[in-house]
PDB file of C-alpha atoms in Angstrom:
ATOM      1  CA  MET A   1     -13.015 -11.007   0.741  1.00 95.00           C
ATOM      2  CA  ASN A   2     -13.157 -11.442   4.487  1.00 98.00           C
ATOM      3  CA  ARG A   3     -10.902 -13.708   6.519  1.00 98.00           C
ATOM      4  CA  PHE A   4     -12.344 -16.225   8.964  1.00 98.00           C
ATOM      5  CA  LEU A   5     -10.875 -18.437  11.641  1.00 98.00           C
ATOM      6  CA  ILE A   6     -12.566 -21.820  11.621  1.00 97.00           C
ATOM      7  CA  GLU A   7     -12.318 -23.995  14.724  1.00 98.00           C
ATOM      8  CA  THR A   8     -13.499 -27.581  14.376  1.00 96.00           C
ATOM      9  CA  PRO A   9     -13.777 -29.394  17.711  1.00 97.00           C
ATOM     10  CA  HIS A  10     -14.441 -33.088  17.323  1.00 96.00           C
ATOM     11  CA  THR A  11     -14.030 -36.371  19.149  1.00 96.00           C
ATOM     12  CA  ASP A  12     -11.494 -39.137  18.874  1.00 96.00           C
ATOM     13  CA  ASP A  13     -14.313 -41.283  17.452  1.00 96.00           C
ATOM     14  CA  ASN A  14     -15.097 -38.979  14.515  1.00 95.00           C
ATOM     15  CA  CYS A  15     -11.553 -37.645  13.980  1.00 96.00           C
ATOM     16  CA  LEU A  16     -10.623 -39.818  11.005  1.00 96.00           C
ATOM     17  CA  ALA A  17     -14.002 -39.313   9.335  1.00 95.00           C
ATOM     18  CA  LEU A  18     -13.616 -35.541   9.665  1.00 95.00           C
ATOM     19  CA  ILE A  19     -10.103 -35.568   8.245  1.00 94.00           C
ATOM     20  CA  ASP A  20     -11.261 -37.789   5.357  1.00 96.00           C
ATOM     21  CA  GLU A  21     -14.123 -35.387   4.571  1.00 94.00           C
ATOM     22  CA  LEU A  22     -11.875 -32.335   4.668  1.00 93.00           C
ATOM     23  CA  ASN A  23      -9.418 -34.102   2.388  1.00 95.00           C
ATOM     24  CA  ALA A  24     -12.211 -34.896  -0.084  1.00 94.00           C
ATOM     25  CA  ARG A  25     -13.293 -31.229  -0.047  1.00 89.00           C
ATOM     26  CA  GLY A  26      -9.729 -30.040  -0.692  1.00 91.00           C
ATOM     27  CA  TYR A  27      -9.394 -28.279   2.667  1.00 88.00           C
ATOM     28  CA  LEU A  28      -7.141 -30.737   4.518  1.00 91.00           C
ATOM     29  CA  THR A  29      -3.951 -28.713   4.067  1.00 93.00           C
ATOM     30  CA  HIS A  30      -5.701 -25.515   5.176  1.00 92.00           C
ATOM     31  CA  PHE A  31      -6.079 -26.877   8.710  1.00 96.00           C
ATOM     32  CA  ASP A  32      -3.673 -27.241  11.599  1.00 97.00           C
ATOM     33  CA  TRP A  33      -4.530 -29.999  14.049  1.00 97.00           C
ATOM     34  CA  GLY A  34      -4.156 -30.673  17.749  1.00 98.00           C
ATOM     35  CA  CYS A  35      -5.252 -34.324  17.497  1.00 97.00           C
ATOM     36  CA  ARG A  36      -1.842 -35.905  18.069  1.00 96.00           C
ATOM     37  CA  ALA A  37      -1.532 -33.838  21.254  1.00 97.00           C
ATOM     38  CA  GLY A  38      -4.918 -35.160  22.431  1.00 96.00           C
ATOM     39  CA  ILE A  39      -6.750 -31.910  21.554  1.00 97.00           C
ATOM     40  CA  HIS A  40      -9.225 -33.003  18.906  1.00 97.00           C
ATOM     41  CA  THR A  41      -9.634 -29.657  17.185  1.00 97.00           C
ATOM     42  CA  GLY A  42      -8.602 -28.283  13.821  1.00 97.00           C
ATOM     43  CA  TRP A  43      -7.980 -24.617  13.004  1.00 98.00           C
ATOM     44  CA  ALA A  44      -7.902 -22.880   9.636  1.00 97.00           C
ATOM     45  CA  ILE A  45      -7.951 -19.354   8.310  1.00 97.00           C
ATOM     46  CA  ILE A  46      -9.817 -19.037   5.044  1.00 95.00           C
ATOM     47  CA  GLU A  47     -11.191 -16.275   2.846  1.00 97.00           C
ATOM     48  CA  ALA A  48     -14.918 -16.119   2.187  1.00 97.00           C
ATOM     49  CA  GLU A  49     -17.622 -13.565   1.433  1.00 98.00           C
ATOM     50  CA  ASP A  50     -19.423 -14.093   4.740  1.00 98.00           C
ATOM     51  CA  GLU A  51     -19.733 -16.397   7.728  1.00 97.00           C
ATOM     52  CA  SER A  52     -22.240 -18.726   6.095  1.00 96.00           C
ATOM     53  CA  GLN A  53     -19.958 -19.249   3.095  1.00 96.00           C
ATOM     54  CA  ALA A  54     -16.982 -19.881   5.399  1.00 96.00           C
ATOM     55  CA  ARG A  55     -19.018 -22.407   7.392  1.00 96.00           C
ATOM     56  CA  LEU A  56     -19.545 -24.429   4.209  1.00 94.00           C
ATOM     57  CA  ALA A  57     -15.847 -25.390   4.408  1.00 91.00           C
ATOM     58  CA  VAL A  58     -16.745 -27.460   7.479  1.00 94.00           C
ATOM     59  CA  PRO A  59     -18.195 -30.908   6.772  1.00 93.00           C
ATOM     60  CA  PRO A  60     -21.789 -31.476   7.919  1.00 94.00           C
ATOM     61  CA  LEU A  61     -20.451 -34.038  10.414  1.00 92.00           C
ATOM     62  CA  ILE A  62     -19.413 -31.217  12.772  1.00 94.00           C
ATOM     63  CA  ARG A  63     -20.676 -28.031  11.086  1.00 95.00           C
ATOM     64  CA  GLY A  64     -23.002 -27.264  13.986  1.00 94.00           C
ATOM     65  CA  MET A  65     -20.158 -27.466  16.505  1.00 95.00           C
ATOM     66  CA  ALA A  66     -17.655 -25.396  14.502  1.00 97.00           C
ATOM     67  CA  ARG A  67     -16.814 -21.827  15.451  1.00 98.00           C
ATOM     68  CA  VAL A  68     -16.429 -19.420  12.548  1.00 98.00           C
ATOM     69  CA  ILE A  69     -14.951 -16.076  13.543  1.00 98.00           C
ATOM     70  CA  ARG A  70     -14.518 -13.103  11.225  1.00 98.00           C
ATOM     71  CA  LEU A  71     -11.012 -11.719  11.645  1.00 98.00           C
ATOM     72  CA  ASN A  72      -9.823  -8.157  11.391  1.00 95.00           C
ATOM     73  CA  LYS A  73      -6.568  -6.267  11.774  1.00 94.00           C
ATOM     74  CA  PHE A  74      -6.008  -2.895  13.364  1.00 91.00           C
ATOM     75  CA  CYS A  75      -3.767  -0.136  12.100  1.00 93.00           C
ATOM     76  CA  GLN A  76      -2.196   2.512  14.361  1.00 93.00           C
ATOM     77  CA  GLU A  77      -4.859   5.106  13.490  1.00 93.00           C
ATOM     78  CA  GLU A  78      -7.684   2.731  14.390  1.00 91.00           C
ATOM     79  CA  LEU A  79      -6.009   1.951  17.688  1.00 91.00           C
ATOM     80  CA  VAL A  80      -5.858   5.654  18.559  1.00 91.00           C
ATOM     81  CA  GLU A  81      -9.551   6.032  17.673  1.00 91.00           C
ATOM     82  CA  LEU A  82     -10.500   3.012  19.778  1.00 89.00           C
ATOM     83  CA  HIS A  83      -8.758   4.539  22.784  1.00 91.00           C
ATOM     84  CA  LYS A  84     -10.551   7.856  22.200  1.00 89.00           C
ATOM     85  CA  GLU A  85     -13.924   6.086  21.972  1.00 89.00           C
ATOM     86  CA  ARG A  86     -13.229   4.159  25.158  1.00 88.00           C
ATOM     87  CA  LYS A  87     -12.322   7.330  27.092  1.00 87.00           C
ATOM     88  CA  SER A  88     -15.438   9.163  25.931  1.00 85.00           C
ATOM     89  CA  ALA A  89     -17.790   6.280  26.807  1.00 73.00           C
TER      90      ALA A  89
END
């Protein structure tokens, strides 16, 4: 399984509808929200097979505006290789 960061920008006007939809889908507790700080965006990290499957966690209301980013981690060996590749480029 791959891990994805989902970012759901929305407006004050559709905020409650979005939260209601995510609650109905069972994803409400997966998200952290900036709404009470005036930043109408939610963020979640979920596991999915691919980006299109991860995007299905976002309600149609804002699916087209959501950013879905595949995440990765680096180990020490990969970091060394990345530096080698950069120097040889």
